Amino acid sequence: MTSRPMESGAPADRPITILLGPTGVGKTAVGIELARRFGAEIISADSRQIYRYMNIGTATPTSDERAAATHHLIDVVDPDVRFSAGEYGRLAREAFHEIAARDVPALVVGGAGLYIKALDGGLFDAPEIPPAVRRRLANEYRSASTAALHGRLGAIDPASAARIHVNDRQRIERALEVHDATGATLTSWFEKPDQSRSRSRGTRLIGLHRDRVALYGRIDARVEKMIESGLESEVRALLDRGYGPEAHAMSTFGYAETLRYIRGELELKDAVSVIQQRSRQYAKRQLTWFRQTRGIEWVTVDEGEEPADTCEKIIRSFPDLLF
């Protein structure tokens, strides 16, 4: 099947096809099949694969998978960089422009809701906070537990506290940072009427869905595969590069628990269990986000279904698919 010509102009003026779904659902393999079929390049919308040196624990596409389809916005920033959805949106639009300039189709693949929203034109512009202020606030937050920070957020910005999971330290700190640096809550920035933008014309959101029991089983199996593939060695290499627990990306599931195992604070089986639990919780939060997102057209992936078959199902379901 040949690709359709892309329209010229800004991303907001061109169709955008986004393949989304929770972690473990099989987006990477299906996205590569679609990209191969349409001759497209993939723009990743994964908030963890954006980081360098963290391929195993984030299930970053392998070298073979990247050879099968060109990927953008993978391995972009170092693990100690706090990377915002707004920054992602800017880089994604740049990638979209560059791909279009070569008259090549683009396919967005990922499960980070805020990243997708940023590219799709609906993300508010968060306040810019000077690096010196961010460092000072980060030092203040470091001595407090994640639960304590979430409790403090609940006192000053209940809406953000309800929206952000109690264990999501990075987003909790970001919400506190906005308030402490500007005096205004993150929710108030969300609600500014001049900040919202409409969905890009022609955007198609295609979501992959699996039975929850099957999805959780895949997640658990993937965690075990990560351990077998050398997650411990990857974390040790990060430590050797100077990225400890204070690095933003090192607090994410998989890395935090493996670090605790290396330090003797967890048995391996317990670390695996916690990673599996946090991964399932992340998938649940993603599904909650997607349920609140209008316009997603869902495709059910049956147990045992090959990525090529899912690709065919998508093409049959959406004969007007735009790339």
XYZ file of C-alpha atoms in Angstrom:
323
model
C 0.000 0.000 0.000
C 1.366 3.433 -0.869
C 1.301 6.429 1.402
C -0.909 9.422 0.794
C 0.774 12.765 0.109
C 1.061 14.963 3.158
C -0.265 18.477 3.193
C 2.092 21.426 3.480
C 2.143 23.971 6.263
C 2.290 23.676 10.037
C 1.446 20.409 11.793
C -1.870 21.951 12.847
C -2.767 22.151 9.138
C -1.877 18.562 8.291
C -3.363 15.240 9.295
C -1.650 13.514 12.209
C -2.106 9.809 12.861
C -1.392 8.794 16.452
C -1.214 5.152 17.555
C -1.660 5.047 21.314
C -2.396 2.660 24.145
C -1.187 1.582 27.588
C 2.252 0.192 28.273
C 2.606 -3.434 27.227
C -0.257 -3.409 24.723
C 2.043 -3.873 21.708
C 2.255 -0.380 20.193
C 5.886 -0.655 19.102
C 5.470 -3.746 16.943
C 2.177 -2.609 15.405
C 3.556 0.879 14.802
C 6.529 -0.560 12.934
C 4.216 -2.687 10.794
C 2.128 0.379 9.923
C 5.229 2.447 9.206
C 6.591 -0.219 6.882
C 3.268 -0.543 5.111
C 2.897 3.199 4.496
C 6.573 4.086 4.185
C 6.266 6.268 7.290
C 8.735 7.383 9.942
C 7.804 7.089 13.612
C 7.740 9.944 16.110
C 7.884 8.437 19.593
C 5.510 9.769 22.255
C 7.011 7.884 25.194
C 8.017 9.886 28.263
C 10.729 7.401 29.297
C 12.226 6.429 25.952
C 13.156 10.091 25.545
C 16.099 9.413 27.901
C 19.509 8.108 26.883
C 21.183 4.983 28.316
C 17.850 3.525 29.501
C 16.870 1.121 26.744
C 16.099 -2.096 28.615
C 13.918 -0.739 31.411
C 11.909 1.484 29.069
C 11.457 -1.146 26.327
C 13.024 1.227 23.811
C 12.838 -0.155 20.250
C 15.823 -2.378 19.518
C 18.400 -1.687 16.819
C 16.610 -4.180 14.566
C 13.283 -2.439 15.154
C 14.828 0.956 14.445
C 16.315 -0.457 11.257
C 12.841 -1.580 10.192
C 11.421 1.945 10.631
C 13.136 5.260 11.309
C 12.352 6.553 14.815
C 12.489 10.105 16.147
C 12.603 11.424 19.739
C 14.261 8.378 21.261
C 17.489 8.789 23.281
C 17.245 12.585 23.210
C 18.160 13.845 26.702
C 20.278 12.660 29.632
C 18.594 10.973 32.623
C 19.160 13.930 34.951
C 17.294 16.369 32.697
C 13.758 17.318 33.655
C 11.991 17.117 30.295
C 8.534 18.669 30.031
C 5.607 17.863 27.780
C 5.864 21.362 26.343
C 9.469 20.704 25.323
C 8.373 17.421 23.785
C 5.664 19.201 21.797
C 8.191 21.604 20.331
C 10.619 18.841 19.351
C 7.825 16.679 17.952
C 6.542 19.486 15.754
C 10.087 20.111 14.524
C 10.407 16.418 13.655
C 7.020 16.517 11.949
C 8.138 19.486 9.804
C 11.444 17.833 8.910
C 9.781 14.567 7.892
C 7.137 16.389 5.852
C 9.803 18.438 4.068
C 11.105 15.158 2.644
C 7.570 14.220 1.529
C 7.581 11.252 3.912
C 4.579 10.275 6.075
C 4.844 10.421 9.876
C 3.204 8.176 12.471
C 3.156 9.097 16.158
C 3.418 6.069 18.470
C 3.264 6.192 22.258
C 1.307 6.192 25.463
C 2.309 9.429 27.216
C -0.952 11.351 27.407
C 0.612 14.763 27.978
C 3.057 14.244 25.114
C 0.214 13.334 22.778
C -1.775 16.320 23.959
C 1.230 18.597 23.419
C 1.672 17.476 19.817
C -2.050 17.454 19.144
C -2.337 21.152 19.966
C -4.154 21.114 23.283
C -1.432 21.613 25.877
C -1.219 24.780 27.895
C 2.075 26.689 28.003
C 3.514 26.103 31.470
C 5.476 28.934 33.057
C 9.208 29.018 32.454
C 11.072 28.757 35.750
C 14.714 29.907 35.941
C 17.184 27.009 36.374
C 18.577 28.493 39.602
C 15.092 28.554 41.125
C 14.450 24.977 39.999
C 17.677 23.802 41.611
C 16.878 25.581 44.873
C 13.389 24.097 45.027
C 14.678 20.628 44.105
C 17.057 20.792 47.061
C 14.171 21.768 49.335
C 12.009 18.875 48.126
C 14.776 16.270 48.369
C 14.507 15.832 52.133
C 10.745 15.178 52.044
C 9.073 11.864 51.263
C 6.920 11.543 48.156
C 3.834 11.057 50.331
C 4.620 14.234 52.276
C 5.051 16.229 49.074
C 1.759 14.885 47.732
C 0.073 15.890 50.988
C 1.472 19.386 50.694
C 0.258 19.591 47.098
C -3.204 18.514 48.248
C -3.298 21.437 50.667
C -2.439 24.091 48.072
C -3.787 22.573 44.849
C -6.366 19.828 45.519
C -7.243 19.443 41.835
C -3.647 18.694 40.851
C -3.246 16.331 43.812
C -6.315 14.400 42.678
C -4.965 14.249 39.129
C -1.416 13.140 40.039
C -0.731 9.704 41.512
C 0.639 9.721 45.058
C 3.820 7.937 43.901
C 4.481 10.114 40.840
C 7.194 12.225 42.459
C 8.329 13.993 39.293
C 4.878 15.384 38.506
C 4.242 16.202 42.173
C 7.462 18.214 42.304
C 6.591 19.956 39.034
C 3.194 21.040 40.390
C 4.765 22.287 43.627
C 7.508 24.000 41.664
C 4.996 25.987 39.603
C 3.235 27.156 42.766
C 6.379 27.903 44.752
C 8.013 29.803 41.892
C 5.008 31.748 40.573
C 2.529 31.881 43.452
C -0.152 30.376 41.206
C -1.276 26.747 41.205
C -0.735 24.436 38.274
C -4.514 24.082 38.019
C -4.886 27.831 37.527
C -2.425 27.656 34.635
C -4.445 24.812 33.123
C -7.614 26.867 33.341
C -6.373 30.036 31.640
C -8.767 30.456 28.691
C -6.160 31.842 26.311
C -3.879 28.860 26.782
C -5.959 26.141 25.150
C -5.735 25.304 21.477
C -8.011 23.209 19.326
C -7.180 19.744 18.060
C -5.156 19.652 14.871
C -7.263 19.295 11.754
C -7.403 15.724 10.529
C -5.911 14.183 13.660
C -6.770 10.518 14.038
C -6.272 8.811 17.374
C -6.121 5.025 17.070
C -5.990 3.172 20.374
C -4.908 -0.423 20.901
C -6.957 -2.316 23.473
C -6.431 -5.697 25.114
C -8.362 -7.586 27.732
C -7.088 -6.301 31.076
C -6.058 -9.725 32.388
C -4.116 -10.361 29.173
C -2.551 -6.896 29.317
C -1.389 -7.343 32.892
C 0.009 -10.761 32.023
C 2.022 -9.218 29.189
C 3.297 -6.500 31.513
C 4.437 -9.026 34.122
C 6.167 -11.135 31.464
C 7.878 -8.091 29.988
C 9.308 -7.130 33.366
C 10.752 -10.621 33.778
C 12.264 -10.339 30.292
C 13.837 -6.988 31.222
C 15.523 -8.614 34.204
C 16.791 -11.461 32.016
C 18.004 -8.963 29.388
C 20.242 -7.141 31.840
C 18.303 -4.401 33.608
C 20.655 -4.665 36.586
C 23.679 -4.102 34.325
C 21.947 -1.131 32.724
C 21.317 0.472 36.116
C 24.907 -0.180 37.197
C 26.108 1.490 33.986
C 23.932 4.506 34.770
C 25.464 4.693 38.235
C 28.926 4.539 36.680
C 27.957 7.500 34.496
C 27.055 9.460 37.606
C 23.263 9.108 37.463
C 22.058 8.234 40.946
C 18.609 8.209 42.558
C 18.397 12.000 42.382
C 18.301 11.882 38.550
C 14.711 12.387 37.407
C 14.556 9.357 35.130
C 16.039 7.074 37.789
C 12.954 7.469 39.957
C 10.734 5.749 37.397
C 9.518 2.178 37.796
C 12.120 -0.416 37.004
C 15.089 1.776 37.775
C 14.228 2.816 41.326
C 13.542 -0.773 42.382
C 16.626 -2.174 40.659
C 18.730 0.468 42.381
C 17.293 -0.602 45.732
C 18.136 -4.212 44.885
C 21.717 -3.245 44.018
C 21.989 -1.436 47.353
C 20.730 -4.476 49.225
C 17.439 -2.863 50.222
C 15.263 -5.341 48.274
C 15.490 -8.997 47.362
C 15.427 -9.561 43.597
C 12.039 -11.293 43.673
C 10.589 -8.394 45.652
C 12.083 -5.851 43.251
C 10.522 -7.697 40.322
C 7.155 -7.806 42.081
C 7.212 -4.066 42.795
C 8.231 -3.231 39.217
C 5.367 -5.353 37.915
C 2.926 -3.687 40.296
C 4.053 -0.155 39.413
C 3.959 -1.007 35.696
C 0.367 -2.239 36.003
C -0.549 0.883 37.963
C 0.977 3.013 35.213
C -1.079 1.180 32.591
C -4.198 1.787 34.677
C -3.441 5.525 34.867
C -2.885 5.625 31.118
C -6.241 3.957 30.507
C -7.915 6.472 32.809
C -6.338 9.311 30.817
C -7.428 7.794 27.514
C -11.008 7.388 28.735
C -11.059 11.138 29.326
C -9.669 11.887 25.858
C -12.236 12.492 23.154
C -12.043 10.962 19.709
C -9.989 7.809 20.288
C -11.027 5.000 17.930
C -10.227 1.695 19.604
C -8.988 -1.480 17.954
C -9.078 -4.682 20.012
C -5.970 -6.852 19.857
C -6.903 -10.488 20.356
C -4.730 -12.882 22.344
C -2.109 -14.461 20.086
C -2.700 -11.945 17.313
C 0.438 -11.045 15.353
C 1.372 -7.373 14.834
C 0.918 -7.775 11.072
C -2.651 -8.990 11.671
C -3.386 -6.012 13.918
C -1.974 -3.748 11.217
C -4.350 -5.296 8.677
C -7.230 -4.863 11.100
C -6.425 -1.153 11.455
C -6.220 -0.660 7.687
C -9.560 -2.433 7.187
C -11.179 -0.448 9.990
C -9.909 2.904 8.717
C -9.822 2.850 4.906
C -9.482 6.651 4.947
C -6.372 6.490 7.131
C -4.293 9.619 6.547
C -0.509 9.749 6.565
